[in-house]
């Protein structure tokens, strides 16, 4: 098997055809404890990161938003409140268990009825070109097998003037923080996974997938290659997380 037939799954090399199923199995396993684990892993700071993404998205009333890798719907719910009844939010995920958990959460919260749901692969989106004002992917791009395809699809479905945003774990900008972050990721995260989610292996994968994700400059270059203009990134928490933003002109 050639290198072109393989890709990374954390630190492992696996056949390209297997990665999607392996990622799906990870999120099937963690879906029920996903929100609790997010709060524990980030000490609740993920809510501030998502708030910053909302600010940078610049979404307005009446617009149409696609939230990829939506998980349990944190971003979708906030966008729904902003675009209002005259707008639309499409909450999308490749994982059926995560999407169902998100739908239940929206029902429980009685979110305004302007959310639709789509089980979709970010590499081949089932939407027309030039059909959304904003598309976001929060903590999902690192799990995509062919990131360049997903970015190109995000650019394709945007209307001219539309914005694409990627919220993702990234590379800390200071060496001391990087060392502390590594120690936390490979010691504490699997422990939390074992104690809370009863699944240390999935959280070991999540830590490894973060390390395999492109750094800030590389991801900005990938967005430019996908056709986005005015690409920029914003480091949060010392670069532990970054938000990348590009515009379709």
Coordinates of N, CA, C and O in Angstrom, one line a residue, residues 19-188:
X19 N -10.5 5.8 7.7 CA -10.4 6.9 8.7 C -11.8 7.3 9.1 O -12.1 7.6 10.3
X20 N -12.7 7.5 8.1 CA -14.0 8.1 8.4 C -14.8 7.2 9.4 O -15.4 7.7 10.3
X21 N -14.7 5.9 9.2 CA -15.4 5.0 10.1 C -14.8 5.0 11.5 O -15.5 4.9 12.5
X22 N -13.4 5.2 11.6 CA -12.8 5.2 12.9 C -13.2 6.5 13.6 O -13.4 6.5 14.8
X23 N -13.2 7.6 12.9 CA -13.7 8.9 13.5 C -15.1 8.8 14.0 O -15.5 9.2 15.1
X24 N -15.9 8.1 13.1 CA -17.3 8.0 13.5 C -17.5 7.2 14.8 O -18.3 7.5 15.7
X25 N -16.7 6.1 14.9 CA -16.7 5.3 16.1 C -16.3 6.1 17.4 O -16.9 5.9 18.4
X26 N -15.3 6.9 17.2 CA -14.9 7.8 18.3 C -16.1 8.6 18.8 O -16.4 8.7 20.0
X27 N -16.8 9.3 17.9 CA -17.9 10.2 18.3 C -19.1 9.5 18.7 O -19.9 10.0 19.5
X28 N -19.3 8.3 18.1 CA -20.4 7.4 18.6 C -20.2 7.1 20.1 O -21.2 7.1 20.9
X29 N -19.0 6.9 20.5 CA -18.6 6.5 21.8 C -18.8 7.6 22.8 O -19.3 7.4 24.0
X30 N -18.5 8.9 22.4 CA -18.4 10.0 23.3 C -19.7 10.9 23.3 O -19.8 11.8 24.1
X31 N -20.6 10.6 22.4 CA -21.8 11.5 22.2 C -22.5 11.9 23.4 O -22.8 13.0 23.7
X32 N -22.8 10.9 24.3 CA -23.6 11.1 25.4 C -23.0 12.0 26.5 O -23.6 12.6 27.3
X33 N -21.6 12.0 26.5 CA -20.9 12.7 27.5 C -20.1 13.9 26.9 O -19.3 14.5 27.5
X34 N -20.5 14.2 25.6 CA -19.7 15.2 24.9 C -19.7 16.6 25.5 O -18.6 17.2 25.7
X35 N -20.8 17.1 25.9 CA -20.9 18.4 26.5 C -20.2 18.5 27.8 O -19.5 19.4 28.1
X36 N -20.4 17.5 28.7 CA -19.8 17.4 30.0 C -18.3 17.4 29.8 O -17.5 18.1 30.5
X37 N -17.8 16.6 28.9 CA -16.3 16.5 28.7 C -15.8 17.8 28.1 O -14.7 18.2 28.5
X38 N -16.5 18.5 27.3 CA -16.0 19.8 26.8 C -15.8 20.7 27.9 O -14.8 21.5 27.9
X39 N -16.8 20.8 28.8 CA -16.6 21.7 30.0 C -15.5 21.3 30.8 O -14.7 22.1 31.3
X40 N -15.3 20.0 31.1 CA -14.2 19.6 32.0 C -12.9 19.8 31.3 O -11.9 20.3 31.9
X41 N -12.7 19.4 30.0 CA -11.4 19.5 29.4 C -10.9 20.9 29.2 O -9.7 21.2 29.3
X42 N -11.9 21.8 29.0 CA -11.4 23.2 28.7 C -11.7 24.1 29.9 O -11.5 25.4 29.8
X43 N -12.2 23.6 31.0 CA -12.5 24.4 32.2 C -13.6 25.4 31.8 O -13.7 26.5 32.4
X44 N -14.4 25.0 30.9 CA -15.5 25.9 30.4 C -15.1 27.0 29.4 O -16.0 27.7 28.9
X45 N -13.8 27.1 29.1 CA -13.3 28.2 28.3 C -13.8 28.0 26.8 O -13.9 29.0 26.1
X46 N -14.2 26.8 26.4 CA -14.7 26.6 25.1 C -15.9 27.5 24.8 O -16.1 27.9 23.6
X47 N -16.7 27.9 25.8 CA -17.8 28.8 25.6 C -17.3 30.2 25.2 O -18.0 30.8 24.3
X48 N -16.2 30.6 25.7 CA -15.6 31.9 25.3 C -15.1 31.8 23.9 O -15.2 32.8 23.1
X49 N -14.4 30.7 23.6 CA -13.9 30.6 22.2 C -15.0 30.6 21.2 O -14.9 31.3 20.1
X50 N -16.1 30.0 21.5 CA -17.3 30.0 20.6 C -17.9 31.3 20.5 O -18.4 31.8 19.4
X51 N -18.0 32.0 21.6 CA -18.5 33.4 21.6 C -17.7 34.3 20.7 O -18.2 35.1 19.9
X52 N -16.4 34.1 20.7 CA -15.5 34.9 19.8 C -15.7 34.6 18.4 O -15.7 35.5 17.5
X53 N -16.0 33.3 18.1 CA -16.3 32.9 16.7 C -17.5 33.6 16.2 O -17.6 34.1 15.1
X54 N -18.6 33.6 17.1 CA -19.8 34.3 16.7 C -19.6 35.7 16.4 O -20.1 36.3 15.4
X55 N -18.8 36.4 17.2 CA -18.4 37.8 16.9 C -17.8 38.0 15.6 O -18.1 38.9 14.8
X56 N -16.8 37.1 15.3 CA -16.0 37.2 14.0 C -16.9 36.9 12.8 O -16.6 37.3 11.7
X57 N -17.9 36.0 13.0 CA -18.7 35.6 11.9 C -19.5 36.8 11.3 O -19.8 36.8 10.1
X58 N -19.9 37.7 12.2 CA -20.7 38.9 11.7 C -22.0 38.6 11.1 O -22.4 39.3 10.1
X59 N -22.6 37.5 11.5 CA -23.9 37.1 11.0 C -25.0 38.1 11.3 O -25.0 38.7 12.4
X60 N -25.9 38.4 10.4 CA -27.0 39.3 10.6 C -28.4 38.7 10.5 O -28.5 37.6 9.9
X61 N -29.4 39.4 10.9 CA -30.8 38.9 10.8 C -31.1 38.6 9.4 O -30.8 39.3 8.4
X62 N -31.8 37.4 9.2 CA -32.3 37.0 7.9 C -31.3 36.3 7.0 O -31.6 35.8 5.9
X63 N -30.1 36.1 7.6 CA -29.1 35.4 6.8 C -29.2 33.8 6.9 O -29.9 33.3 7.8
X64 N -28.4 33.1 6.1 CA -28.4 31.7 6.1 C -27.1 31.2 6.5 O -26.1 31.6 5.9
X65 N -27.0 30.3 7.5 CA -25.7 29.8 8.1 C -25.7 28.3 8.0 O -26.7 27.6 8.4
X66 N -24.5 27.8 7.7 CA -24.3 26.4 7.8 C -23.2 26.1 8.9 O -22.1 26.7 8.8
X67 N -23.6 25.3 9.8 CA -22.7 25.0 10.9 C -22.3 23.5 10.8 O -23.0 22.6 11.0
X68 N -21.1 23.3 10.3 CA -20.5 22.0 10.0 C -19.9 21.4 11.3 O -19.4 22.2 12.2
X69 N -19.9 20.1 11.4 CA -19.4 19.4 12.6 C -20.1 20.0 13.8 O -19.4 20.3 14.8
X70 N -21.4 20.2 13.7 CA -22.1 21.0 14.7 C -22.2 20.3 16.0 O -22.5 21.0 17.0
X71 N -21.9 19.0 16.1 CA -22.0 18.3 17.4 C -23.3 18.5 18.1 O -24.4 18.2 17.5
X72 N -23.3 19.0 19.3 CA -24.6 19.1 20.0 C -25.2 20.5 19.9 O -26.2 20.8 20.6
X73 N -24.6 21.3 19.0 CA -25.4 22.5 18.6 C -25.1 23.8 19.3 O -25.9 24.7 19.2
X74 N -24.0 23.9 20.0 CA -23.7 25.2 20.7 C -23.7 26.4 19.7 O -24.4 27.4 20.0
X75 N -23.0 26.3 18.6 CA -22.9 27.4 17.7 C -24.3 27.5 16.9 O -24.7 28.7 16.7
X76 N -24.9 26.4 16.6 CA -26.2 26.5 15.8 C -27.2 27.3 16.6 O -28.0 28.1 16.1
X77 N -27.3 27.0 17.9 CA -28.3 27.6 18.7 C -28.1 29.1 18.8 O -29.0 29.9 18.7
X78 N -26.8 29.5 18.9 CA -26.5 31.0 19.0 C -26.8 31.7 17.6 O -27.3 32.8 17.6
X79 N -26.4 31.0 16.5 CA -26.7 31.6 15.2 C -28.2 31.7 15.0 O -28.7 32.7 14.4
X80 N -29.0 30.7 15.5 CA -30.4 30.7 15.3 C -31.0 32.0 15.9 O -32.0 32.6 15.4
X81 N -30.5 32.3 17.1 CA -31.1 33.5 17.8 C -30.7 34.8 17.0 O -31.5 35.7 17.1
X82 N -29.6 34.8 16.3 CA -29.1 36.0 15.6 C -29.9 36.2 14.3 O -30.3 37.3 14.0
X83 N -30.0 35.1 13.5 CA -30.6 35.3 12.2 C -32.1 35.4 12.3 O -32.8 35.9 11.4
X84 N -32.7 35.0 13.4 CA -34.1 35.1 13.6 C -35.0 34.3 12.7 O -34.6 33.5 12.0
X85 N -36.3 34.5 12.8 CA -37.3 33.7 12.1 C -37.2 33.9 10.6 O -37.6 33.0 9.8
X86 N -36.6 35.0 10.1 CA -36.5 35.2 8.7 C -35.2 34.6 8.1 O -34.9 34.6 6.9
X87 N -34.3 34.1 9.0 CA -33.1 33.4 8.6 C -33.2 31.9 8.8 O -34.2 31.4 9.1
X88 N -32.1 31.3 8.5 CA -32.0 29.8 8.6 C -30.7 29.3 9.0 O -29.7 29.9 8.6
X89 N -30.6 28.3 9.9 CA -29.4 27.7 10.3 C -29.5 26.2 9.9 O -30.5 25.6 10.2
X90 N -28.5 25.7 9.2 CA -28.4 24.3 8.9 C -27.4 23.7 9.8 O -26.2 24.0 9.8
X91 N -27.8 22.8 10.7 CA -26.9 22.1 11.7 C -26.5 20.8 11.0 O -27.4 19.9 10.8
X92 N -25.2 20.6 10.8 CA -24.8 19.5 10.0 C -23.7 18.7 10.7 O -22.8 19.4 11.4
X93 N -23.7 17.4 10.6 CA -22.6 16.6 11.2 C -22.5 15.3 10.4 O -23.6 14.9 9.8
X94 N -21.4 14.7 10.3 CA -21.2 13.4 9.6 C -21.7 12.3 10.5 O -21.9 11.2 10.1
X95 N -21.7 12.6 11.8 CA -22.0 11.5 12.8 C -23.5 11.6 13.3 O -23.9 12.6 13.8
X96 N -24.2 10.5 13.0 CA -25.6 10.5 13.3 C -25.9 10.6 14.8 O -26.9 11.3 15.2
X97 N -25.1 10.0 15.6 CA -25.3 10.0 17.1 C -25.2 11.4 17.6 O -26.0 11.9 18.4
X98 N -24.1 12.1 17.1 CA -23.9 13.5 17.5 C -25.1 14.4 17.0 O -25.6 15.3 17.8
X99 N -25.5 14.2 15.8 CA -26.6 15.1 15.2 C -27.9 14.8 16.0 O -28.6 15.8 16.3
X100 N -28.2 13.6 16.3 CA -29.4 13.3 17.1 C -29.3 13.9 18.5 O -30.3 14.4 19.0
X101 N -28.1 13.8 19.1 CA -28.0 14.5 20.4 C -28.2 16.0 20.3 O -28.8 16.6 21.2
X102 N -27.7 16.6 19.2 CA -27.9 18.0 19.0 C -29.4 18.3 18.8 O -29.9 19.3 19.3
X103 N -30.1 17.5 18.0 CA -31.5 17.7 17.8 C -32.3 17.7 19.1 O -33.2 18.5 19.4
X104 N -32.0 16.7 19.9 CA -32.6 16.6 21.2 C -32.4 17.8 22.1 O -33.3 18.3 22.8
X105 N -31.1 18.3 22.0 CA -30.8 19.5 22.8 C -31.6 20.7 22.3 O -32.0 21.5 23.1
X106 N -31.7 20.9 21.0 CA -32.5 22.0 20.5 C -33.9 21.9 20.9 O -34.5 22.9 21.2
X107 N -34.5 20.7 20.9 CA -35.9 20.5 21.3 C -36.0 20.8 22.8 O -37.0 21.5 23.2
X108 N -35.1 20.4 23.6 CA -35.2 20.6 25.0 C -35.1 22.1 25.3 O -35.8 22.6 26.3
X109 N -34.3 22.8 24.6 CA -34.1 24.3 24.8 C -35.2 25.1 24.1 O -35.1 26.4 24.3
X110 N -36.1 24.5 23.4 CA -37.1 25.2 22.6 C -36.5 26.3 21.8 O -37.0 27.4 21.7
X111 N -35.4 26.0 21.0 CA -34.8 26.9 20.2 C -35.7 27.3 19.0 O -36.5 26.5 18.6
X112 N -35.7 28.6 18.6 CA -36.6 29.1 17.6 C -36.5 28.1 16.4 O -35.5 27.6 16.0
X113 N -37.7 27.9 15.8 CA -37.8 26.9 14.7 C -37.2 27.3 13.4 O -37.9 27.2 12.4
X114 N -36.0 27.7 13.4 CA -35.4 28.0 12.1 C -34.1 27.2 11.9 O -33.2 27.6 11.1
X115 N -34.0 26.0 12.5 CA -32.9 25.1 12.4 C -33.3 23.9 11.6 O -34.3 23.3 11.9
X116 N -32.6 23.6 10.5 CA -32.7 22.4 9.8 C -31.5 21.5 10.1 O -30.5 22.0 10.6
X117 N -31.6 20.2 9.8 CA -30.6 19.2 10.2 C -30.1 18.5 8.9 O -31.0 18.1 8.1
X118 N -28.8 18.2 8.8 CA -28.3 17.5 7.7 C -27.2 16.6 8.1 O -26.2 17.1 8.6
X119 N -27.3 15.3 7.8 CA -26.3 14.4 8.0 C -25.4 14.4 6.7 O -25.8 14.0 5.7
X120 N -24.2 15.0 6.8 CA -23.4 15.3 5.6 C -22.0 15.2 5.9 O -21.5 15.5 7.0
X121 N -21.2 14.8 4.8 CA -19.8 14.8 4.8 C -19.3 16.1 4.4 O -19.6 16.6 3.3
X122 N -18.4 16.8 5.2 CA -17.9 18.1 4.8 C -17.1 18.1 3.5 O -17.0 19.1 2.9
X123 N -16.6 16.9 3.1 CA -15.9 16.9 1.9 C -16.7 16.9 0.6 O -16.2 17.1 -0.5
X124 N -18.0 16.6 0.8 CA -19.0 16.6 -0.4 C -20.3 17.1 0.1 O -21.2 16.3 0.4
X125 N -20.5 18.4 0.2 CA -21.7 18.9 0.8 C -22.9 18.9 -0.1 O -22.7 19.2 -1.3
X126 N -24.0 18.5 0.4 CA -25.2 18.4 -0.5 C -26.0 19.7 -0.6 O -27.2 19.7 -0.5
X127 N -25.3 20.8 -0.9 CA -25.9 22.1 -1.0 C -25.5 22.8 -2.3 O -24.3 22.5 -2.8
X128 N -26.3 23.6 -2.8 CA -26.0 24.3 -4.0 C -24.9 25.3 -3.8 O -24.7 25.9 -2.7
X129 N -24.2 25.6 -4.8 CA -23.2 26.7 -4.8 C -23.8 28.0 -4.5 O -25.0 28.2 -4.8
X130 N -23.1 28.9 -3.8 CA -23.6 30.3 -3.6 C -24.9 30.3 -2.8 O -25.8 31.1 -3.1
X131 N -25.0 29.5 -1.7 CA -26.3 29.4 -1.1 C -26.3 29.7 0.4 O -27.4 29.7 1.1
X132 N -25.1 30.1 1.0 CA -25.1 30.4 2.4 C -24.3 31.7 2.6 O -23.4 32.0 1.8
X133 N -24.7 32.5 3.6 CA -24.0 33.7 3.9 C -22.8 33.5 4.8 O -21.8 34.3 4.8
X134 N -22.8 32.4 5.6 CA -21.7 32.1 6.5 C -21.6 30.6 6.7 O -22.7 29.9 6.7
X135 N -20.4 30.0 6.7 CA -20.3 28.6 7.1 C -19.2 28.5 8.1 O -18.1 29.1 8.0
X136 N -19.4 27.7 9.1 CA -18.4 27.5 10.2 C -18.2 26.0 10.4 O -19.1 25.2 10.1
X137 N -17.0 25.7 10.9 CA -16.7 24.4 11.4 C -15.9 24.5 12.7 O -14.9 25.1 12.7
X138 N -16.5 24.0 13.7 CA -16.0 24.2 15.1 C -15.4 22.9 15.6 O -16.2 21.9 15.8
X139 N -14.1 22.8 15.8 CA -13.5 21.6 16.3 C -13.8 20.3 15.5 O -14.0 19.3 16.1
X140 N -13.9 20.5 14.2 CA -14.2 19.3 13.4 C -13.2 19.1 12.2 O -13.1 18.0 11.7
X141 N -12.5 20.2 11.8 CA -11.7 20.1 10.6 C -10.6 19.1 10.8 O -10.2 18.4 9.9
X142 N -10.0 19.0 12.0 CA -8.9 18.1 12.2 C -9.3 16.6 12.0 O -8.4 15.8 11.8
X143 N -10.6 16.3 12.1 CA -11.0 15.0 11.9 C -11.4 14.6 10.5 O -11.7 13.4 10.2
X144 N -11.3 15.6 9.6 CA -11.6 15.4 8.2 C -10.5 14.7 7.5 O -9.3 15.2 7.7
X145 N -10.7 13.7 6.7 CA -9.6 13.0 6.0 C -8.9 13.9 5.0 O -7.7 14.0 5.0
X146 N -9.7 14.6 4.1 CA -9.1 15.5 3.1 C -9.5 16.9 3.4 O -10.6 17.4 3.0
X147 N -8.7 17.6 4.2 CA -9.1 18.9 4.7 C -9.3 19.9 3.5 O -10.1 20.8 3.6
X148 N -8.4 19.8 2.5 CA -8.5 20.7 1.4 C -9.8 20.6 0.7 O -10.3 21.6 0.2
X149 N -10.4 19.4 0.6 CA -11.7 19.2 0.0 C -12.8 19.9 0.8 O -13.7 20.5 0.2
X150 N -12.7 19.8 2.1 CA -13.7 20.4 3.0 C -13.7 21.9 2.8 O -14.7 22.6 2.7
X151 N -12.5 22.5 2.8 CA -12.3 23.9 2.7 C -12.8 24.4 1.3 O -13.5 25.4 1.2
X152 N -12.6 23.6 0.3 CA -13.1 24.0 -1.0 C -14.6 23.9 -1.1 O -15.2 24.8 -1.7
X153 N -15.2 23.0 -0.4 CA -16.6 22.9 -0.4 C -17.2 24.0 0.4 O -18.3 24.6 0.0
X154 N -16.6 24.4 1.5 CA -17.0 25.6 2.3 C -17.0 26.8 1.4 O -18.0 27.6 1.4
X155 N -16.0 27.0 0.6 CA -15.9 28.1 -0.2 C -17.0 28.1 -1.3 O -17.6 29.1 -1.7
X156 N -17.2 26.9 -1.9 CA -18.2 26.7 -3.0 C -19.6 27.1 -2.6 O -20.3 27.8 -3.3
X157 N -20.0 26.7 -1.4 CA -21.4 26.9 -1.1 C -21.7 28.4 -0.5 O -22.8 28.7 -0.4
X158 N -20.6 29.1 -0.3 CA -20.8 30.5 0.1 C -21.2 31.4 -1.0 O -20.8 31.3 -2.2
X159 N -22.1 32.4 -0.7 CA -22.4 33.4 -1.6 C -21.3 34.4 -1.7 O -20.5 34.5 -0.7
X160 N -21.1 35.2 -2.8 CA -20.1 36.2 -2.8 C -20.3 37.2 -1.6 O -21.4 37.6 -1.3
X161 N -19.2 37.4 -0.9 CA -19.2 38.2 0.3 C -19.4 37.4 1.5 O -19.3 37.9 2.7
X162 N -19.7 36.1 1.4 CA -19.9 35.2 2.5 C -18.6 34.9 3.2 O -17.5 35.0 2.7
X163 N -18.7 34.5 4.5 CA -17.5 34.2 5.3 C -17.5 32.8 5.8 O -18.5 32.2 6.2
X164 N -16.2 32.2 5.7 CA -16.0 30.9 6.2 C -15.1 31.0 7.4 O -14.1 31.7 7.4
X165 N -15.4 30.3 8.5 CA -14.7 30.3 9.7 C -14.4 28.9 10.2 O -15.2 28.1 10.2
X166 N -13.1 28.7 10.7 CA -12.7 27.5 11.2 C -12.2 27.7 12.7 O -11.3 28.5 12.9
X167 N -12.9 27.1 13.6 CA -12.5 27.1 15.0 C -11.9 25.8 15.3 O -12.5 24.8 15.2
X168 N -10.6 25.8 15.7 CA -9.9 24.5 15.9 C -8.7 24.7 16.9 O -8.2 25.7 17.1
X169 N -8.5 23.6 17.6 CA -7.2 23.5 18.4 C -6.0 23.8 17.5 O -6.0 23.3 16.4
X170 N -5.0 24.5 18.0 CA -3.9 24.8 17.2 C -2.6 24.6 17.9 O -2.5 23.7 18.7
X171 N -1.6 25.5 17.6 CA -0.3 25.3 18.2 C 0.0 26.5 19.1 O 0.1 27.7 18.6
X172 N 0.2 26.3 20.4 CA 0.6 27.4 21.3 C 1.8 28.1 20.8 O 2.8 27.5 20.2
X173 N 1.8 29.4 21.0 CA 2.9 30.3 20.5 C 4.1 30.4 21.4 O 5.1 30.9 20.9
X174 N 4.0 29.9 22.6 CA 5.1 30.0 23.6 C 5.5 28.6 24.0 O 4.7 27.7 24.3
X175 N 6.9 28.3 24.1 CA 7.4 27.0 24.4 C 6.9 26.5 25.8 O 6.4 25.4 25.9
X176 N 6.9 27.3 26.8 CA 6.4 26.9 28.1 C 5.0 26.4 28.1 O 4.6 25.4 28.7
X177 N 4.2 27.2 27.4 CA 2.8 26.8 27.2 C 2.6 25.5 26.4 O 1.8 24.6 26.8
X178 N 3.4 25.3 25.4 CA 3.4 24.1 24.6 C 3.7 22.9 25.5 O 3.0 21.9 25.4
X179 N 4.7 23.0 26.3 CA 5.1 21.9 27.2 C 4.0 21.5 28.2 O 3.6 20.4 28.4
X180 N 3.4 22.6 28.8 CA 2.3 22.3 29.7 C 1.1 21.8 29.0 O 0.4 20.9 29.6
X181 N 0.8 22.2 27.8 CA -0.3 21.8 27.0 C -0.1 20.3 26.7 O -1.1 19.5 26.7
X182 N 1.1 19.9 26.3 CA 1.4 18.5 25.9 C 1.2 17.6 27.2 O 0.6 16.5 27.1
X183 N 1.7 18.1 28.3 CA 1.5 17.3 29.5 C 0.0 17.1 29.9 O -0.4 16.0 30.2
X184 N -0.7 18.1 29.7 CA -2.1 18.1 30.0 C -2.9 17.2 29.0 O -3.7 16.3 29.4
X185 N -2.5 17.3 27.8 CA -3.3 16.6 26.7 C -3.0 15.1 26.8 O -4.0 14.3 26.6
X186 N -1.8 14.7 27.1 CA -1.5 13.2 27.1 C -1.6 12.6 28.4 O -1.4 11.3 28.5
X187 N -1.8 13.3 29.5 CA -2.0 12.7 30.8 C -3.4 12.9 31.3 O -4.1 12.0 31.7
X188 N -3.8 14.2 31.3 CA -5.1 14.5 32.0 C -6.3 14.1 31.1 O -7.3 13.5 31.5

